[in-house]
Tab-separated table of C-alpha atoms in Angstrom:
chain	number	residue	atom	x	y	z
A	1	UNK	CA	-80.339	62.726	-155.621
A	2	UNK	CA	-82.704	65.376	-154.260
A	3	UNK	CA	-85.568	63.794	-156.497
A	4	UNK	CA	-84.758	60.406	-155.055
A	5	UNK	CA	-85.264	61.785	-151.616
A	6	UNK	CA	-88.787	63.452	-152.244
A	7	UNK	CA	-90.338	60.353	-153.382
A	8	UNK	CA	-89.233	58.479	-150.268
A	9	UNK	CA	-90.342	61.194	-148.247
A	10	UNK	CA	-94.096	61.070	-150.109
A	11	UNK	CA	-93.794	57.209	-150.254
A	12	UNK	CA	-93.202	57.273	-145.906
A	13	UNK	CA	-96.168	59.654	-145.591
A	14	UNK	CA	-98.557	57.503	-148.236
A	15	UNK	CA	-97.461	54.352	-146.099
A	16	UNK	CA	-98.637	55.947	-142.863
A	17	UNK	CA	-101.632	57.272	-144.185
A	18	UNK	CA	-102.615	53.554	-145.240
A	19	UNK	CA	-101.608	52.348	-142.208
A	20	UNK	CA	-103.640	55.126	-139.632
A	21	UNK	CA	-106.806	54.231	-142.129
A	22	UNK	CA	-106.215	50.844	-141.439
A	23	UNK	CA	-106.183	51.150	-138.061
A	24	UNK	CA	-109.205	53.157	-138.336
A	25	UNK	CA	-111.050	50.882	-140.385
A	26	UNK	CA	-109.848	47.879	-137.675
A	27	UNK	CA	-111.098	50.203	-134.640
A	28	UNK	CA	-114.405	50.520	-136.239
A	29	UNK	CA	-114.958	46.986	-137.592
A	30	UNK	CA	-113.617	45.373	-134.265
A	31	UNK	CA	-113.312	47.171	-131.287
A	32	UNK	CA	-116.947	49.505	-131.412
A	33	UNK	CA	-118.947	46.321	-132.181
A	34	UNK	CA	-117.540	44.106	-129.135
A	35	UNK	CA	-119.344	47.045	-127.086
A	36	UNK	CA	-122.213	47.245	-128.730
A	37	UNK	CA	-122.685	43.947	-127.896
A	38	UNK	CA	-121.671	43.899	-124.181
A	39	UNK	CA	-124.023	46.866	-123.074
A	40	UNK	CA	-127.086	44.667	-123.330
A	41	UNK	CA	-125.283	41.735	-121.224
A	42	UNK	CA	-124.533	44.529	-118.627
A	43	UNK	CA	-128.038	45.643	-118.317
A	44	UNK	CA	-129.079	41.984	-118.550
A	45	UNK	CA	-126.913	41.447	-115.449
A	46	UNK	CA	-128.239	44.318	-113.692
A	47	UNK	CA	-132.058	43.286	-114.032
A	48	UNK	CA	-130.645	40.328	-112.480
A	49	UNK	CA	-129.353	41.433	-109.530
A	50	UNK	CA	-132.671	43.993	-109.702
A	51	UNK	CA	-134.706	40.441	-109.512
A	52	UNK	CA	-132.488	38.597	-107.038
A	53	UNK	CA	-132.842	42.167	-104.455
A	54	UNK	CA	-136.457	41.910	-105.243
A	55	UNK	CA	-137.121	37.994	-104.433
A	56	UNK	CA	-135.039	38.669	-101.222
A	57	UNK	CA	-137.172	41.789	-99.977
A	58	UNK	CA	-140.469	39.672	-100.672
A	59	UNK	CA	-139.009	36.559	-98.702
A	60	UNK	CA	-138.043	39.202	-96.108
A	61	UNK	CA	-142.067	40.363	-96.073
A	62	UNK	CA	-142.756	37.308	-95.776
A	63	UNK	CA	-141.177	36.340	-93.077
A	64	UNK	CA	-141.546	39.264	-91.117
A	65	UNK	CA	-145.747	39.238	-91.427
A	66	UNK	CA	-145.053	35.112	-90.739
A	67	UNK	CA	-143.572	36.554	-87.613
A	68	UNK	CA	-145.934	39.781	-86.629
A	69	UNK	CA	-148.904	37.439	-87.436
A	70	UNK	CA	-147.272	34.716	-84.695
A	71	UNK	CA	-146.320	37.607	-81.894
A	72	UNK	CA	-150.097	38.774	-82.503
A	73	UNK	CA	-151.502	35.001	-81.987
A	74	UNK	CA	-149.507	34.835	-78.519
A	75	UNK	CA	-150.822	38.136	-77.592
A	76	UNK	CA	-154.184	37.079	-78.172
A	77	UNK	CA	-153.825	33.630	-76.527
A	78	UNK	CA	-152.159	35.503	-73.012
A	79	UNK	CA	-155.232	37.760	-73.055
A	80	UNK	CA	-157.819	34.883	-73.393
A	81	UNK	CA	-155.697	33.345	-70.289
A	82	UNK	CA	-155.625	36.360	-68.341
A	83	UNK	CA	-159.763	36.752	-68.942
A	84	UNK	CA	-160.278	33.171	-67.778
A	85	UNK	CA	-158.020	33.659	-64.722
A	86	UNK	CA	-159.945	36.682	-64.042
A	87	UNK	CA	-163.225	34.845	-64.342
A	88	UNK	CA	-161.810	32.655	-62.179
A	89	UNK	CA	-161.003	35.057	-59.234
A	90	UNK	CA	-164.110	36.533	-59.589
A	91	UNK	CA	-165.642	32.894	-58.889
A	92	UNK	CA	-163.991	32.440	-56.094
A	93	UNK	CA	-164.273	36.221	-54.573
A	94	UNK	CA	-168.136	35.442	-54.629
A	95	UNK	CA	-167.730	32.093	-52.907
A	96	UNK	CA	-165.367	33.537	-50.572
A	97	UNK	CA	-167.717	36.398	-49.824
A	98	UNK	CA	-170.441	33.853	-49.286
A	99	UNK	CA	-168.643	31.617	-47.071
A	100	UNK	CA	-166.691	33.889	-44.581
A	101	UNK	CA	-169.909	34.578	-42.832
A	102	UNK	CA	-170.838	31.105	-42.036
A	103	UNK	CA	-166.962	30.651	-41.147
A	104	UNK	CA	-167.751	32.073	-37.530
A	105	UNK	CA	-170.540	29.735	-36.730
A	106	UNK	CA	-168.361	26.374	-38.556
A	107	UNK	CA	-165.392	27.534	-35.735
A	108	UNK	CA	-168.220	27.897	-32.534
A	109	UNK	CA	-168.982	24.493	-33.473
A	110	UNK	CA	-166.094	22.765	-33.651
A	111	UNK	CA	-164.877	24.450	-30.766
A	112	UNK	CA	-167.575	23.316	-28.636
A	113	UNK	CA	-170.158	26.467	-28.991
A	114	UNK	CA	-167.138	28.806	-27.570
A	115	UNK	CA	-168.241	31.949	-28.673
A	116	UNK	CA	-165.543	34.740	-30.233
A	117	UNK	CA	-166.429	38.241	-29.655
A	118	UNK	CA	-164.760	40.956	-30.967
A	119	UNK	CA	-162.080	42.401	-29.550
A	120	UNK	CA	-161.862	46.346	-27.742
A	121	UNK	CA	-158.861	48.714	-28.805
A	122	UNK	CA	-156.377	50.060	-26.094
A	123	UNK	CA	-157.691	52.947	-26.405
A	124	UNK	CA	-161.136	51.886	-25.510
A	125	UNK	CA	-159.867	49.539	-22.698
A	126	UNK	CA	-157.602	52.346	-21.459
A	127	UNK	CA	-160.633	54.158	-20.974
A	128	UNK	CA	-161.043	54.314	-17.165
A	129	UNK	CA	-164.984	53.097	-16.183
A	130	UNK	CA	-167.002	55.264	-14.467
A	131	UNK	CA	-168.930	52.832	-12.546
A	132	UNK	CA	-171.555	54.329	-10.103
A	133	UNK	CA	-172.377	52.603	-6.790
A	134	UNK	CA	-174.755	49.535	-7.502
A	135	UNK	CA	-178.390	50.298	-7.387
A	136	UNK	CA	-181.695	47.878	-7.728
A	137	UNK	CA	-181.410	45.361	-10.767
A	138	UNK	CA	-183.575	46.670	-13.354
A	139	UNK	CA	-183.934	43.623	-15.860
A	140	UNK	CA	-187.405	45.080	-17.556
A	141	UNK	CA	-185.836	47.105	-20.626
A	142	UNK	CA	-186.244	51.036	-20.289
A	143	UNK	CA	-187.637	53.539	-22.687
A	144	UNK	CA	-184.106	53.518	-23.855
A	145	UNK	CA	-184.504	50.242	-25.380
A	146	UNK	CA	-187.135	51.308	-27.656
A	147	UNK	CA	-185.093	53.856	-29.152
A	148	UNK	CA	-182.354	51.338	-30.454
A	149	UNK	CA	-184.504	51.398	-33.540
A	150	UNK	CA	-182.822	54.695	-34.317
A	151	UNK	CA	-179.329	55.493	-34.809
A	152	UNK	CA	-176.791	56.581	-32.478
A	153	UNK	CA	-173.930	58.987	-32.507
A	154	UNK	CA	-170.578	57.932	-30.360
A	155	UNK	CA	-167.567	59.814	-30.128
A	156	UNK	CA	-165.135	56.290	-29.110
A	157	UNK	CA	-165.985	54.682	-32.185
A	158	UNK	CA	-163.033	53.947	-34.511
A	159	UNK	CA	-162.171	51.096	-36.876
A	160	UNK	CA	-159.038	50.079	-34.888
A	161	UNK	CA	-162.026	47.192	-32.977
A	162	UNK	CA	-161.033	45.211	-35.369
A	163	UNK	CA	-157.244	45.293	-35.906
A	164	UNK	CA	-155.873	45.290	-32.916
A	165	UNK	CA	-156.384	42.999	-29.746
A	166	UNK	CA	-156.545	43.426	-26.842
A	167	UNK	CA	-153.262	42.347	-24.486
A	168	UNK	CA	-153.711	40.290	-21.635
A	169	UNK	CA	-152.361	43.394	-19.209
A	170	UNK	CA	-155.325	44.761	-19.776
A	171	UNK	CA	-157.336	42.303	-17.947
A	172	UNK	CA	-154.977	41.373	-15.062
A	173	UNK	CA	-157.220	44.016	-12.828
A	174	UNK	CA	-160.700	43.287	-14.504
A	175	UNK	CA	-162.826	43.194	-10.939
A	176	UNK	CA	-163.952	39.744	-10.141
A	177	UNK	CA	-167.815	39.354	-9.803
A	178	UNK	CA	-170.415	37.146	-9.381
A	179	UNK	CA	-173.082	36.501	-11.953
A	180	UNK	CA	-175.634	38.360	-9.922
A	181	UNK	CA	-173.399	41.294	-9.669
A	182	UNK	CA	-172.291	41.559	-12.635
A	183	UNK	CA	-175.433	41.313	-14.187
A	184	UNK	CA	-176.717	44.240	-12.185
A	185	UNK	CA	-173.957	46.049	-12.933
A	186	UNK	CA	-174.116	45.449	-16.575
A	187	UNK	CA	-177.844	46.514	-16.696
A	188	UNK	CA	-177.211	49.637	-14.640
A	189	UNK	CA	-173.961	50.669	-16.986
A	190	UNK	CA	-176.758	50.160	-20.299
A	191	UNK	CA	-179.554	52.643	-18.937
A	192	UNK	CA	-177.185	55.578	-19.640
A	193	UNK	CA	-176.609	55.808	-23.657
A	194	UNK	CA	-173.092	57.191	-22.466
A	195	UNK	CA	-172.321	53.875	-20.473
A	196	UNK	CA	-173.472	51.537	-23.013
A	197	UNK	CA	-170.486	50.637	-24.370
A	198	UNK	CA	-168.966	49.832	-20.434
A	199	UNK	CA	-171.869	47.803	-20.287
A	200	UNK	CA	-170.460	45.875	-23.224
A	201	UNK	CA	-166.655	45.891	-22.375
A	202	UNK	CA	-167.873	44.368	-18.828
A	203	UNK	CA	-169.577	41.460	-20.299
A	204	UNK	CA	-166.147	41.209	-22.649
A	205	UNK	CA	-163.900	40.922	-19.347
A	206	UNK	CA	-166.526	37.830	-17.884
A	207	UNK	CA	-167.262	36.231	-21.072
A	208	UNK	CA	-165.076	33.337	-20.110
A	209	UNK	CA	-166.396	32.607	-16.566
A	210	UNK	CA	-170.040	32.626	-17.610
A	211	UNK	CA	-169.832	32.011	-21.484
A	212	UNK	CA	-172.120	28.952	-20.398
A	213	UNK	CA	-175.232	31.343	-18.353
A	214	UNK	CA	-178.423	32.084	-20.167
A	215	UNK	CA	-178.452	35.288	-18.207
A	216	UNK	CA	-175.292	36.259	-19.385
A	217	UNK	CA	-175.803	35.264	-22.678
A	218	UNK	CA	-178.925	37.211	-23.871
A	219	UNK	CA	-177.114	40.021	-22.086
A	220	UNK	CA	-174.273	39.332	-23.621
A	221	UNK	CA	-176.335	39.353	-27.532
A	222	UNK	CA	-178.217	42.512	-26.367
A	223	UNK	CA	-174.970	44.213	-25.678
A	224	UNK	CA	-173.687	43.561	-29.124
A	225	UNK	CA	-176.554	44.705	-30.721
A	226	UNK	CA	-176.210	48.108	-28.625
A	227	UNK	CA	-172.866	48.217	-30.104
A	228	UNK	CA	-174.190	47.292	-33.655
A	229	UNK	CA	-176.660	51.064	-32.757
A	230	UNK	CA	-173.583	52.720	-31.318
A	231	UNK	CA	-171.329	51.749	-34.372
A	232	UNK	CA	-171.333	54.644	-37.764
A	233	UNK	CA	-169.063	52.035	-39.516
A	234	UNK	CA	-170.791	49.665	-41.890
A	235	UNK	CA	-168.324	46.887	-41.369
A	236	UNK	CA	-168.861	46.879	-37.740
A	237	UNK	CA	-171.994	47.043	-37.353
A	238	UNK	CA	-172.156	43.839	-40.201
A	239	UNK	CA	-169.836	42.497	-37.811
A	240	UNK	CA	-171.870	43.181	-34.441
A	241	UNK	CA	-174.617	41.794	-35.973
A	242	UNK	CA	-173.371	38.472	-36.636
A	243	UNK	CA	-171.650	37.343	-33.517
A	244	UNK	CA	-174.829	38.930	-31.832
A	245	UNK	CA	-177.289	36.721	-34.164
A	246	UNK	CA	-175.021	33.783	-33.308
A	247	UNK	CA	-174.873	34.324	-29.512
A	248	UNK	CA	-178.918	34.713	-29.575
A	249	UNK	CA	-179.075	31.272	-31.591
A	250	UNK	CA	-177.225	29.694	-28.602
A	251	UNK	CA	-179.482	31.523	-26.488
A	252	UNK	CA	-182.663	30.312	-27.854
A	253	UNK	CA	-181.370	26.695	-28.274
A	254	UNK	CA	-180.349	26.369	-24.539
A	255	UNK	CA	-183.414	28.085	-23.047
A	256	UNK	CA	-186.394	27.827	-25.517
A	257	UNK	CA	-188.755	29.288	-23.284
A	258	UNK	CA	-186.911	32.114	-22.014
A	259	UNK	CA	-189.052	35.374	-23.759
A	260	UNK	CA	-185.566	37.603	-23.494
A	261	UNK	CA	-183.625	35.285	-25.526
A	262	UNK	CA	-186.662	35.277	-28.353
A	263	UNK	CA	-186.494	39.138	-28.006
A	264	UNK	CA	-182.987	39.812	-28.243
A	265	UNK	CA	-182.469	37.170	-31.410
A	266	UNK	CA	-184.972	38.700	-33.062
A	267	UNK	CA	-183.858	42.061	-32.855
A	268	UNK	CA	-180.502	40.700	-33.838
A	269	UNK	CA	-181.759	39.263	-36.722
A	270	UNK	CA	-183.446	42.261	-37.927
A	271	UNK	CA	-180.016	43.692	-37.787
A	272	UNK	CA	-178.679	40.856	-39.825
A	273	UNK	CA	-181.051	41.016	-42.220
A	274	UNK	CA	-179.726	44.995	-43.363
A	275	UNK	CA	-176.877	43.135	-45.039
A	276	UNK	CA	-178.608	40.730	-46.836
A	277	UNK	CA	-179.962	40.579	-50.418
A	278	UNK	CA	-183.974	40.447	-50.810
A	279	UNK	CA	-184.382	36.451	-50.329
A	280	UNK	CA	-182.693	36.329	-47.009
A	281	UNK	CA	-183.972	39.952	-45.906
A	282	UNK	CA	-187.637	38.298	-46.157
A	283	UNK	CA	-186.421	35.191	-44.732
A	284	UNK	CA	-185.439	37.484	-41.907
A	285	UNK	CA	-188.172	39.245	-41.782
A	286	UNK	CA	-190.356	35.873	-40.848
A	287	UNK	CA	-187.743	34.493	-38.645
A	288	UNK	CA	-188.505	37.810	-36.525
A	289	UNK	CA	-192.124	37.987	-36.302
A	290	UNK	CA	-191.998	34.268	-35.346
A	291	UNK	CA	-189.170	34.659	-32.188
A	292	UNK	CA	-190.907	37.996	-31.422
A	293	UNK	CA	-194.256	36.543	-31.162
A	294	UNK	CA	-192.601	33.778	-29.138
A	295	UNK	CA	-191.071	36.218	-26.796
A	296	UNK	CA	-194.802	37.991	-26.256
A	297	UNK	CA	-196.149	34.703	-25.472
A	298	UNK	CA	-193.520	34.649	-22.408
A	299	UNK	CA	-193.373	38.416	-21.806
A	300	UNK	CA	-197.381	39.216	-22.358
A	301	UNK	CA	-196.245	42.224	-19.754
A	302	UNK	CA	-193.239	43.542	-21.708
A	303	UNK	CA	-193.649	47.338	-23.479
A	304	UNK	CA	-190.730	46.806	-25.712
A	305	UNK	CA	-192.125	43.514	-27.781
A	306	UNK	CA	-194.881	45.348	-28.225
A	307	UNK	CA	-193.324	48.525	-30.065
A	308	UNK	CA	-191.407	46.260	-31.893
A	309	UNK	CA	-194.518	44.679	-32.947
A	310	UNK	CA	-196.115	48.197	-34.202
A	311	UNK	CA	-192.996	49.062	-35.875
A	312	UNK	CA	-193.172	45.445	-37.633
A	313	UNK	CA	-197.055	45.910	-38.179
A	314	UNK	CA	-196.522	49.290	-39.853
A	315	UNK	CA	-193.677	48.213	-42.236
A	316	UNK	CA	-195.672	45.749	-43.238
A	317	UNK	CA	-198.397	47.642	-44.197
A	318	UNK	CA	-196.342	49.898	-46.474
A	319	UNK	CA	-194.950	47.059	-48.544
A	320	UNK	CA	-195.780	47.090	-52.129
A	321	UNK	CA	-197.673	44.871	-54.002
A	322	UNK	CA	-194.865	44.071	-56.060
A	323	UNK	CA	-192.511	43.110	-52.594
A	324	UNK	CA	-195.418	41.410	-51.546
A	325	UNK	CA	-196.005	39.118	-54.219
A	326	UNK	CA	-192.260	38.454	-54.366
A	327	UNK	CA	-192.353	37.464	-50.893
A	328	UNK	CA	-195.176	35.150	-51.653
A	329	UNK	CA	-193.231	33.685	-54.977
A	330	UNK	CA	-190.519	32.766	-52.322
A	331	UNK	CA	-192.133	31.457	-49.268
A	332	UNK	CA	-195.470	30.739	-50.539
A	333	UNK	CA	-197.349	33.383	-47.907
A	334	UNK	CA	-197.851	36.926	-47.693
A	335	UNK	CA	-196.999	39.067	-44.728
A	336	UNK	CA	-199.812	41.359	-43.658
A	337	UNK	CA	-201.260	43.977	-41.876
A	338	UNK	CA	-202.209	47.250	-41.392
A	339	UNK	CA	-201.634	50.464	-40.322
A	340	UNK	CA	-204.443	49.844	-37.460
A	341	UNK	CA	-202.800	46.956	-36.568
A	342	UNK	CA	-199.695	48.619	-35.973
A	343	UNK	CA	-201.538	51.537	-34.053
A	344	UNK	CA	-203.306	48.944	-31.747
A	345	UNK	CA	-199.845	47.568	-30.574
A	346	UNK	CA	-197.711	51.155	-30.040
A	347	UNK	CA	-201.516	52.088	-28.124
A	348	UNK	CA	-200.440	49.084	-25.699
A	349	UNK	CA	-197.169	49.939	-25.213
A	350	UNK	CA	-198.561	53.492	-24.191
A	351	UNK	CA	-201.192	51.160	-21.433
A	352	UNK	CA	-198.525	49.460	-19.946
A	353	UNK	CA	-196.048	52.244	-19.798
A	354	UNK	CA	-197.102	55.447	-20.305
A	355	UNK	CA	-194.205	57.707	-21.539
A	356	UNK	CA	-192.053	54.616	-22.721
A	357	UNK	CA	-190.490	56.436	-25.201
A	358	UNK	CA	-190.271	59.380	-27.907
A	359	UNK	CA	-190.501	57.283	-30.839
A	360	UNK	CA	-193.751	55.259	-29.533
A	361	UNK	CA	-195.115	58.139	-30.038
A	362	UNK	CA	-194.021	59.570	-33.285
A	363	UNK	CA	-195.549	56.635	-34.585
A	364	UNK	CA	-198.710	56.731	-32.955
A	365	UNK	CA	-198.738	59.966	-34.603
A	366	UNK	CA	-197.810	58.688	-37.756
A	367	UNK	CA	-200.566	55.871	-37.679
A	368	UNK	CA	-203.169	58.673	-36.651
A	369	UNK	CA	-202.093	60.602	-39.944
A	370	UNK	CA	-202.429	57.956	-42.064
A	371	UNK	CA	-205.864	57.005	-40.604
A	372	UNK	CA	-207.192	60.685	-40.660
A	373	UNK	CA	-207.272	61.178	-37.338
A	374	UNK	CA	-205.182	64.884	-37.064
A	375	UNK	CA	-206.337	65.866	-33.692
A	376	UNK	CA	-204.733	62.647	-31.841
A	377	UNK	CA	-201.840	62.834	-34.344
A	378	UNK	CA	-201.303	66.587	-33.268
A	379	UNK	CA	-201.780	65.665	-29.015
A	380	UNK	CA	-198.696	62.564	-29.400
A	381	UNK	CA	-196.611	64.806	-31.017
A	382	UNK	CA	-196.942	67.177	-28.554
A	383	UNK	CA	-196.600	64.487	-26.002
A	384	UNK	CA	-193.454	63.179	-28.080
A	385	UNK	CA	-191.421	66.756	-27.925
A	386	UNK	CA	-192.058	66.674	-23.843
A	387	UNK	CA	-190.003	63.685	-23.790
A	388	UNK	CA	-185.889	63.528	-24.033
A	389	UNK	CA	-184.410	62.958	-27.101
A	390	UNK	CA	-182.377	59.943	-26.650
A	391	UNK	CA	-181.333	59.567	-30.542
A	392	UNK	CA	-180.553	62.188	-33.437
A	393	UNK	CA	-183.713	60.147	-35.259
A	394	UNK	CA	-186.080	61.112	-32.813
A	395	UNK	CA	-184.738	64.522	-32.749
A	396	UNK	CA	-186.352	67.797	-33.240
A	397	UNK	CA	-186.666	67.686	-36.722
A	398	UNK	CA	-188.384	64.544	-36.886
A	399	UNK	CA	-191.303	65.999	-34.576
A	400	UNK	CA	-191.498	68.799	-37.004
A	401	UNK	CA	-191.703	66.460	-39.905
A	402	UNK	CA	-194.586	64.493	-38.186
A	403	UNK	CA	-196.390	67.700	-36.908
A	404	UNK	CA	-195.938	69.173	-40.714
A	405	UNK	CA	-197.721	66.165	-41.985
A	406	UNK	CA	-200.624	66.457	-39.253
A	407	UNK	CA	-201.388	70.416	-40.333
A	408	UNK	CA	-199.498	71.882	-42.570
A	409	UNK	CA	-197.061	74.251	-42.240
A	410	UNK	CA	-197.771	76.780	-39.309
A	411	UNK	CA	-197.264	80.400	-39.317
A	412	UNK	CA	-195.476	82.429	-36.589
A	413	UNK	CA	-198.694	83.576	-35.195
A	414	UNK	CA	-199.753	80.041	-34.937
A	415	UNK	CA	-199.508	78.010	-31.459
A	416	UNK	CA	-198.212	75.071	-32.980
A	417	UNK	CA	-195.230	76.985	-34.582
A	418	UNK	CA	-191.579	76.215	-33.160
């Protein structure tokens, strides 16, 4: 009985031996080969999504440098835009620039000739006048005249001239006057350099009731060429110049053989001609020996032309040969003269009015230096320092300068030393 029991006990354990190495033997056979065999289909799934990541970055370059290169081709098409629209303001800048002066004269004609003159601040017009009692007309121009070659210094001078007009109020008590009075007047107000600008606001007040005068107009041009002297502002005095030039072309047209109106619209043109570029500067240049030899012809008696003349002469005579052979390439003639030329003409001023003015004689003294002749070059400059000084050009310093170049440099002990 206990036999029987052992061999069923070694037969159970035999029978699950067999069957665990069976199991064994299945796991190995079945189960380790099935994942053997999936690993590679994993990794071949993985390059696969690898590949699939990849093609979608590269479309993703692709499109994004499609895009950057697009944003860069509108850039560069704004920028060629904005450089033609900038080429194209520029165009019209210049034409603008060229046209605005000619705008002034285009509105006096179609208007009739009605001349616009620029209007006076309140606070110049506020300005209570100082006029002195009436004295004897003095229509010959004074010594003062000659200075307006120089520059002048004025204390009322501002840029509001030109951006604010004047109201009506204040010329509800402008004084009535007749043309003869008020041309007296007017030449009285311009022998003081202090009163010049009166002068000028008085011919303002009447330019309506005798805008149509030839005495009032050359008066009228002078005046606004004292105020292109009295001016320090470059845009004024441009300004000055212009309706001055214009007014003196009226002149001229209307009274052809009046000498002041050649005078004063050749000065004015000289004044012009500081704003112009080297063509129309030598145009000007011509267009004022020709009115101011025209004004001689009618004035034979008249100091001023003829310092204006010297001071022409002498300019001339310092031109280069390069200026002068560019003034030839445009016009087709030279200007010339000389320095003896010029000292002939300020020698005729001094015949017909001795003492006419410091500046006629700093350039007699200059002519004498440059012809050698120190002794008469020393005797006007001492004549020149005995003389007001009207201008800060004609100064002091100036007669130094002059005297310098006549004999050196003095020394204290010397009587020529200041």
């Amino acid at each position: 009985m206990l036999h029987s029991t052992n061999k069923e006990v070694i037969l159970g354990i035999v029978v699950g031996t067999t069957g665990i190495s069976l199991l064994l033997l299945w796991y190995h056979k079945v189960r380790k080969p099935r994942t053997v065999m999936d690993l590679p289909g994993f990794l071949s799934l993985s390059n696969a999504f690898d590949l699939m990541t990849l093609q979608d970055e590269m479309h993703n370059d692709q499109e994004t440098t499609a895009t950057f290169q697009g944003r860069q081709l509108q850039i560069l098409e704004k920028l060629n835009e904005l450089l033609t629209n900038m080429e194209e303001l520029k165009e019209e800048i210049r034409v603008l620039k060229e046209a605005i002066p000619k705008l002034e004269e285009y509105i006096q004609g179609e208007l009739g000739g009605k001349i616009t003159v620029h209007k006076i601040s309140p606070q110049h017009r506020a300005r209570k006048r100082r006029l002195t009692t009436v004295q004897s007309s003095a229509t010959s121009n004074s010594s003062e005249e000659a200075e307006s070659e120089g520059g002048y210094v004025t204390a009322n001078t501002d840029t509001e001239e030109q951006s604010f007009p004047v109201p009506k109020a204040f010329n509800t008590h402008v004084e009535e006057l007749n043309l003869d009075a008020l041309i007296q007047m007017a030449d009285n107000l311009r022998m003081n350099e202090s009163t010049k600008m009166e002068s000028f606001e008085l011919l303002c007040d009447h330019k309506e009731k005798f805008r149509d005068e030839i005495e009032f107009i050359w008066r009228f041009a002078r005046a606004y060429g004292d105020m292109y002297e009295l001016s320090t502002n470059a845009q004024e005095k441009k300004h000055y110049a212009n309706i001055g030039k214009t007014l003196g072309e009226k002149a001229i047209t209307r009274a052809p053989m009046n000498g002041y109106c050649h005078l004063w619209y050749a000065v004015l043109c000289g004044y012009v001609s500081e704003f112009e570029g080297l063509q129309n500067k030598i145009n000007y240049g011509y267009r004022f020996k020709e009115h101011l030899d025209k004004a001689i012809e009618f004035l034979p008696e008249e100091p001023f032309l003829y310092y204006l003349k010297g001071r022409y002469c002498y300019t001339v005579s310092k031109l280069s040969w390069i200026e002068k052979k560019m003034a030839a390439t445009l016009f087709g003639k030279i200007p010339s003269s000389t320095v003896q030329e010029a000292l002939q003409n300020f020698l005729k001023v001094e015949e017909l009015h001795p003492g006419f003015s410091k500046s006629n004689y700093m350039f007699l003294a200059k002519c004498c230096i440059d012809l050698d002749q120190t002794d008469d070059a020393v005797k006007f400059c001492n004549l020149a320092v005995l003389l007001p000084c009207v201008t800060k050009e004609l100064g002091f310093n100036m007669y130094r300068e002059v005297l310098k170049t006549a004999v050196g440099n003095p020394s204290p002990g010397d009587p020529l030393y200041l």
